[in-house]
PDB file of C-alpha atoms in Angstrom:
ATOM      1  CA  MET A   1       0.000   0.000   0.000  1.00  0.00           C
ATOM      2  CA  ILE A   2       1.326   3.410  -0.917  1.00  0.00           C
ATOM      3  CA  SER A   3       1.018   5.950   1.869  1.00  0.00           C
ATOM      4  CA  PHE A   4       0.757   9.693   1.382  1.00  0.00           C
ATOM      5  CA  ASP A   5       0.731  10.533   5.097  1.00  0.00           C
ATOM      6  CA  SER A   6       3.495  13.125   4.870  1.00  0.00           C
ATOM      7  CA  LEU A   7       1.897  15.310   2.163  1.00  0.00           C
ATOM      8  CA  PRO A   8       1.994  18.238   1.456  1.00  0.00           C
ATOM      9  CA  ALA A   9       4.925  20.572   1.751  1.00  0.00           C
ATOM     10  CA  SER A  10       4.733  23.900  -0.040  1.00  0.00           C
ATOM     11  CA  LEU A  11       6.854  26.165  -2.189  1.00  0.00           C
ATOM     12  CA  SER A  12       7.441  29.806  -1.291  1.00  0.00           C
ATOM     13  CA  ASP A  13       4.755  30.891  -3.757  1.00  0.00           C
ATOM     14  CA  GLY A  14       2.128  28.752  -1.977  1.00  0.00           C
ATOM     15  CA  ARG A  15       1.860  25.878  -4.462  1.00  0.00           C
ATOM     16  CA  ALA A  16       1.604  22.441  -2.871  1.00  0.00           C
ATOM     17  CA  THR A  17       4.361  19.941  -3.491  1.00  0.00           C
ATOM     18  CA  THR A  18       4.952  16.357  -2.565  1.00  0.00           C
ATOM     19  CA  ARG A  19       7.903  14.095  -1.909  1.00  0.00           C
ATOM     20  CA  ARG A  20       9.935  12.479  -4.717  1.00  0.00           C
ATOM     21  CA  ARG A  21       9.190   8.956  -3.523  1.00  0.00           C
ATOM     22  CA  ALA A  22       5.425   9.554  -3.673  1.00  0.00           C
ATOM     23  CA  LEU A  23       5.678  10.958  -7.198  1.00  0.00           C
ATOM     24  CA  LEU A  24       7.716   8.008  -8.398  1.00  0.00           C
ATOM     25  CA  GLU A  25       5.336   5.543  -6.737  1.00  0.00           C
ATOM     26  CA  VAL A  26       2.296   7.182  -8.323  1.00  0.00           C
ATOM     27  CA  GLY A  27       4.081   7.515 -11.653  1.00  0.00           C
ATOM     28  CA  GLY A  28       4.949   3.834 -11.565  1.00  0.00           C
ATOM     29  CA  CYS A  29       1.376   2.979 -10.685  1.00  0.00           C
ATOM     30  CA  SER A  30       0.079   4.979 -13.631  1.00  0.00           C
ATOM     31  CA  LEU A  31       1.914   2.527 -15.875  1.00  0.00           C
ATOM     32  CA  LEU A  32      -0.233  -0.149 -14.256  1.00  0.00           C
ATOM     33  CA  GLY A  33      -3.456   1.723 -14.966  1.00  0.00           C
ATOM     34  CA  LEU A  34      -3.802   3.491 -11.610  1.00  0.00           C
ATOM     35  CA  SER A  35      -4.124   7.263 -11.418  1.00  0.00           C
ATOM     36  CA  TRP A  36      -3.424   9.932  -8.773  1.00  0.00           C
ATOM     37  CA  PRO A  37      -7.164  10.370  -7.920  1.00  0.00           C
ATOM     38  CA  GLY A  38      -7.568   6.593  -7.818  1.00  0.00           C
ATOM     39  CA  MET A  39      -4.573   6.247  -5.517  1.00  0.00           C
ATOM     40  CA  LEU A  40      -5.885   8.953  -3.173  1.00  0.00           C
ATOM     41  CA  ALA A  41      -9.298   7.296  -3.055  1.00  0.00           C
ATOM     42  CA  ALA A  42      -7.714   3.915  -2.316  1.00  0.00           C
ATOM     43  CA  GLU A  43      -5.548   5.444   0.418  1.00  0.00           C
ATOM     44  CA  LYS A  44      -8.561   7.143   2.017  1.00  0.00           C
ATOM     45  CA  SER A  45     -10.608   3.925   2.008  1.00  0.00           C
ATOM     46  CA  ASN A  46      -7.794   1.857   3.540  1.00  0.00           C
ATOM     47  CA  PRO A  47      -5.464   4.017   5.632  1.00  0.00           C
ATOM     48  CA  THR A  48      -2.217   2.467   6.833  1.00  0.00           C
ATOM     49  CA  THR A  49       0.951   3.523   8.542  1.00  0.00           C
ATOM     50  CA  ASP A  50       4.392   2.864   7.193  1.00  0.00           C
ATOM     51  CA  ALA A  51       6.710   0.402   8.895  1.00  0.00           C
ATOM     52  CA  ALA A  52       9.680   1.876  10.712  1.00  0.00           C
ATOM     53  CA  GLY A  53      12.497   2.555   8.285  1.00  0.00           C
ATOM     54  CA  PHE A  54      10.328   2.614   5.167  1.00  0.00           C
ATOM     55  CA  GLY A  55      11.116   5.394   2.742  1.00  0.00           C
ATOM     56  CA  GLN A  56      14.838   5.674   3.296  1.00  0.00           C
ATOM     57  CA  ALA A  57      15.778   5.609  -0.399  1.00  0.00           C
ATOM     58  CA  LYS A  58      17.824   8.617  -1.440  1.00  0.00           C
ATOM     59  CA  SER A  59      17.827   8.157  -5.205  1.00  0.00           C
ATOM     60  CA  CYS A  60      16.295   6.402  -8.163  1.00  0.00           C
ATOM     61  CA  VAL A  61      18.074   5.711 -11.437  1.00  0.00           C
ATOM     62  CA  LEU A  62      15.930   5.132 -14.506  1.00  0.00           C
ATOM     63  CA  ILE A  63      17.880   3.641 -17.387  1.00  0.00           C
ATOM     64  CA  PHE A  64      15.829   3.922 -20.551  1.00  0.00           C
ATOM     65  CA  LEU A  65      17.665   2.234 -23.403  1.00  0.00           C
ATOM     66  CA  TRP A  66      16.386   3.782 -26.598  1.00  0.00           C
ATOM     67  CA  GLY A  67      17.287   1.109 -29.115  1.00  0.00           C
ATOM     68  CA  GLY A  68      19.323  -0.836 -26.570  1.00  0.00           C
ATOM     69  CA  PRO A  69      20.081  -4.554 -26.534  1.00  0.00           C
ATOM     70  CA  SER A  70      17.154  -6.935 -26.769  1.00  0.00           C
ATOM     71  CA  GLN A  71      15.604  -8.222 -23.562  1.00  0.00           C
ATOM     72  CA  GLN A  72      16.288 -11.867 -24.419  1.00  0.00           C
ATOM     73  CA  ASP A  73      20.026 -11.029 -24.589  1.00  0.00           C
ATOM     74  CA  THR A  74      20.054  -9.121 -21.293  1.00  0.00           C
ATOM     75  CA  TRP A  75      17.303  -9.588 -18.686  1.00  0.00           C
ATOM     76  CA  ASP A  76      15.021 -12.350 -19.964  1.00  0.00           C
ATOM     77  CA  MET A  77      17.236 -15.039 -21.503  1.00  0.00           C
ATOM     78  CA  LYS A  78      14.563 -17.751 -21.906  1.00  0.00           C
ATOM     79  CA  PRO A  79      17.152 -20.582 -21.931  1.00  0.00           C
ATOM     80  CA  ASP A  80      14.466 -23.282 -22.139  1.00  0.00           C
ATOM     81  CA  ALA A  81      12.584 -21.673 -25.043  1.00  0.00           C
ATOM     82  CA  PRO A  82      12.873 -22.855 -28.657  1.00  0.00           C
ATOM     83  CA  SER A  83      16.050 -21.666 -30.391  1.00  0.00           C
ATOM     84  CA  SER A  84      14.061 -19.104 -32.393  1.00  0.00           C
ATOM     85  CA  LEU A  85      13.090 -17.314 -29.149  1.00  0.00           C
ATOM     86  CA  ARG A  86      16.010 -17.724 -26.770  1.00  0.00           C
ATOM     87  CA  SER A  87      19.228 -15.763 -26.700  1.00  0.00           C
ATOM     88  CA  GLU A  88      22.346 -16.945 -28.471  1.00  0.00           C
ATOM     89  CA  PHE A  89      24.294 -15.917 -25.351  1.00  0.00           C
ATOM     90  CA  GLN A  90      24.589 -17.783 -22.066  1.00  0.00           C
ATOM     91  CA  PRO A  91      22.787 -16.845 -18.850  1.00  0.00           C
ATOM     92  CA  ILE A  92      24.830 -16.144 -15.720  1.00  0.00           C
ATOM     93  CA  ALA A  93      23.761 -16.256 -12.081  1.00  0.00           C
ATOM     94  CA  THR A  94      23.138 -13.027 -10.176  1.00  0.00           C
ATOM     95  CA  ARG A  95      23.094 -12.035  -6.510  1.00  0.00           C
ATOM     96  CA  VAL A  96      19.361 -12.819  -6.471  1.00  0.00           C
ATOM     97  CA  PRO A  97      18.616 -16.556  -6.417  1.00  0.00           C
ATOM     98  CA  GLY A  98      16.555 -17.603  -9.428  1.00  0.00           C
ATOM     99  CA  ILE A  99      17.416 -14.566 -11.563  1.00  0.00           C
ATOM    100  CA  ASN A 100      19.865 -15.029 -14.420  1.00  0.00           C
ATOM    101  CA  ILE A 101      20.953 -12.367 -16.887  1.00  0.00           C
ATOM    102  CA  GLY A 102      23.079 -12.256 -20.029  1.00  0.00           C
ATOM    103  CA  GLU A 103      26.741 -13.216 -19.855  1.00  0.00           C
ATOM    104  CA  HIS A 104      27.766  -9.761 -21.099  1.00  0.00           C
ATOM    105  CA  LEU A 105      26.479  -8.104 -17.907  1.00  0.00           C
ATOM    106  CA  PRO A 106      28.749  -9.544 -15.183  1.00  0.00           C
ATOM    107  CA  HIS A 107      28.959  -6.326 -13.174  1.00  0.00           C
ATOM    108  CA  MET A 108      25.185  -5.883 -13.321  1.00  0.00           C
ATOM    109  CA  ALA A 109      24.817  -9.467 -12.057  1.00  0.00           C
ATOM    110  CA  GLY A 110      26.669  -8.399  -8.912  1.00  0.00           C
ATOM    111  CA  VAL A 111      24.167  -5.661  -8.063  1.00  0.00           C
ATOM    112  CA  THR A 112      20.836  -7.233  -9.013  1.00  0.00           C
ATOM    113  CA  ASN A 113      19.826  -7.145  -5.370  1.00  0.00           C
ATOM    114  CA  LEU A 114      19.805  -3.341  -5.714  1.00  0.00           C
ATOM    115  CA  LEU A 115      17.658  -2.968  -8.827  1.00  0.00           C
ATOM    116  CA  THR A 116      14.272  -3.763 -10.272  1.00  0.00           C
ATOM    117  CA  ILE A 117      13.992  -5.515 -13.609  1.00  0.00           C
ATOM    118  CA  VAL A 118      10.915  -4.695 -15.688  1.00  0.00           C
ATOM    119  CA  ARG A 119      10.792  -7.634 -18.082  1.00  0.00           C
ATOM    120  CA  SER A 120       7.698  -6.664 -19.982  1.00  0.00           C
ATOM    121  CA  MET A 121       5.410  -3.718 -20.541  1.00  0.00           C
ATOM    122  CA  THR A 122       2.511  -3.667 -22.953  1.00  0.00           C
ATOM    123  CA  HIS A 123       0.700  -0.832 -24.644  1.00  0.00           C
ATOM    124  CA  ARG A 124      -1.738  -0.328 -27.490  1.00  0.00           C
ATOM    125  CA  ASP A 125       0.461   2.054 -29.462  1.00  0.00           C
ATOM    126  CA  PHE A 126       2.395   0.703 -32.431  1.00  0.00           C
ATOM    127  CA  GLU A 127       4.902   3.604 -32.591  1.00  0.00           C
ATOM    128  CA  HIS A 128       8.038   3.455 -30.454  1.00  0.00           C
ATOM    129  CA  GLY A 129       8.101   7.207 -29.811  1.00  0.00           C
ATOM    130  CA  SER A 130       4.580   7.532 -28.476  1.00  0.00           C
ATOM    131  CA  ALA A 131       4.977   4.259 -26.551  1.00  0.00           C
ATOM    132  CA  ALA A 132       8.169   5.644 -24.972  1.00  0.00           C
ATOM    133  CA  TYR A 133       6.179   8.752 -24.032  1.00  0.00           C
ATOM    134  CA  ALA A 134       3.910   6.495 -21.954  1.00  0.00           C
ATOM    135  CA  ALA A 135       6.888   4.761 -20.337  1.00  0.00           C
ATOM    136  CA  LEU A 136       8.606   8.036 -19.413  1.00  0.00           C
ATOM    137  CA  THR A 137       5.583  10.084 -18.312  1.00  0.00           C
ATOM    138  CA  GLY A 138       3.067   7.494 -17.096  1.00  0.00           C
ATOM    139  CA  HIS A 139       0.468   8.829 -19.541  1.00  0.00           C
ATOM    140  CA  ALA A 140      -0.658   7.599 -22.931  1.00  0.00           C
ATOM    141  CA  HIS A 141       0.453   9.835 -25.774  1.00  0.00           C
ATOM    142  CA  PRO A 142      -2.371  12.267 -26.619  1.00  0.00           C
ATOM    143  CA  LEU A 143      -2.012  11.409 -30.307  1.00  0.00           C
ATOM    144  CA  PRO A 144      -1.214   7.663 -30.419  1.00  0.00           C
ATOM    145  CA  GLY A 145       0.785   6.443 -33.378  1.00  0.00           C
ATOM    146  CA  THR A 146       1.925   9.899 -34.418  1.00  0.00           C
ATOM    147  CA  ASN A 147       5.292  10.754 -32.789  1.00  0.00           C
ATOM    148  CA  THR A 148       4.589  14.461 -32.907  1.00  0.00           C
ATOM    149  CA  PRO A 149       7.316  16.915 -31.847  1.00  0.00           C
ATOM    150  CA  VAL A 150       7.455  17.916 -28.180  1.00  0.00           C
ATOM    151  CA  ARG A 151       4.641  20.317 -27.274  1.00  0.00           C
ATOM    152  CA  PRO A 152       4.094  22.605 -24.267  1.00  0.00           C
ATOM    153  CA  GLU A 153       0.992  20.644 -23.246  1.00  0.00           C
ATOM    154  CA  ASP A 154       2.875  17.322 -23.032  1.00  0.00           C
ATOM    155  CA  PHE A 155       3.118  15.642 -19.627  1.00  0.00           C
ATOM    156  CA  PRO A 156       6.503  15.986 -17.928  1.00  0.00           C
ATOM    157  CA  THR A 157       8.854  13.033 -17.535  1.00  0.00           C
ATOM    158  CA  TYR A 158       9.584  11.532 -14.127  1.00  0.00           C
ATOM    159  CA  GLY A 159      12.954  13.312 -14.058  1.00  0.00           C
ATOM    160  CA  ALA A 160      11.340  16.673 -14.736  1.00  0.00           C
ATOM    161  CA  LEU A 161       8.861  16.106 -11.897  1.00  0.00           C
ATOM    162  CA  VAL A 162      11.622  15.129  -9.506  1.00  0.00           C
ATOM    163  CA  SER A 163      13.623  18.237 -10.454  1.00  0.00           C
ATOM    164  CA  ARG A 164      10.607  20.538 -10.117  1.00  0.00           C
ATOM    165  CA  LEU A 165       9.114  19.160  -6.924  1.00  0.00           C
ATOM    166  CA  GLY A 166      12.173  17.730  -5.198  1.00  0.00           C
ATOM    167  CA  HIS A 167      14.013  19.429  -2.364  1.00  0.00           C
ATOM    168  CA  ASN A 168      17.586  18.390  -3.057  1.00  0.00           C
ATOM    169  CA  PRO A 169      20.052  20.443  -0.971  1.00  0.00           C
ATOM    170  CA  ASN A 170      23.016  18.763  -2.688  1.00  0.00           C
ATOM    171  CA  PRO A 171      24.859  20.171  -5.710  1.00  0.00           C
ATOM    172  CA  VAL A 172      24.157  16.949  -7.625  1.00  0.00           C
ATOM    173  CA  PRO A 173      21.277  17.442 -10.111  1.00  0.00           C
ATOM    174  CA  ASP A 174      17.944  15.762  -9.386  1.00  0.00           C
ATOM    175  CA  SER A 175      17.632  14.526 -12.948  1.00  0.00           C
ATOM    176  CA  ILE A 176      20.054  14.005 -15.812  1.00  0.00           C
ATOM    177  CA  ILE A 177      19.224  12.896 -19.341  1.00  0.00           C
ATOM    178  CA  LEU A 178      21.993  11.428 -21.449  1.00  0.00           C
ATOM    179  CA  GLY A 179      21.663  10.473 -25.068  1.00  0.00           C
ATOM    180  CA  PRO A 180      19.274  11.495 -27.792  1.00  0.00           C
ATOM    181  CA  VAL A 181      16.052  13.362 -27.255  1.00  0.00           C
ATOM    182  CA  MET A 182      12.750  11.922 -28.429  1.00  0.00           C
ATOM    183  CA  HIS A 183      12.557  11.951 -32.203  1.00  0.00           C
ATOM    184  CA  GLN A 184      10.359  10.917 -35.098  1.00  0.00           C
ATOM    185  CA  GLY A 185      11.441   7.276 -35.005  1.00  0.00           C
ATOM    186  CA  ASN A 186      11.792   5.794 -38.485  1.00  0.00           C
ATOM    187  CA  ARG A 187      10.132   8.728 -40.158  1.00  0.00           C
ATOM    188  CA  PRO A 188      12.114  11.297 -42.199  1.00  0.00           C
TER     189      PRO A 188
END
């Protein structure tokens, strides 16, 4: 159960804010079909208190591989599947019993107890760009299948929300984006 007991804080101009962890939890839930109003209603109908020590995370790293290696060569090897489906590489053990990953990720295998692997995500959009929009914002693209250029009315990414609403006193940025920006996919 996600708890929003410690909401809200406020900015100097009076706008309400919330904690980074709550935003990331709600954002993650939106990928599962849950929304902020739905989460608040669920919380109100079933209040709970957090266990001691919960909520101690200080950071979250989202690695979004635009055109990265295939999942069957990295996180979901399928060694028992037919040869047409399984990876040509060998699985290796990780620090988490029962989880194997691709042989080319030995350092990642040593820290699997510190990460979450999302093996599959489905959507109804056939375009990579607008599907990535859903993965990075938690909202379906307003114009599915189109890959339109970025617009002012687009939803912000998780990193943008963390940067805007976070209260990081450290000189390290709240959010960093490396690599290419969203583009038109295979279109000219």
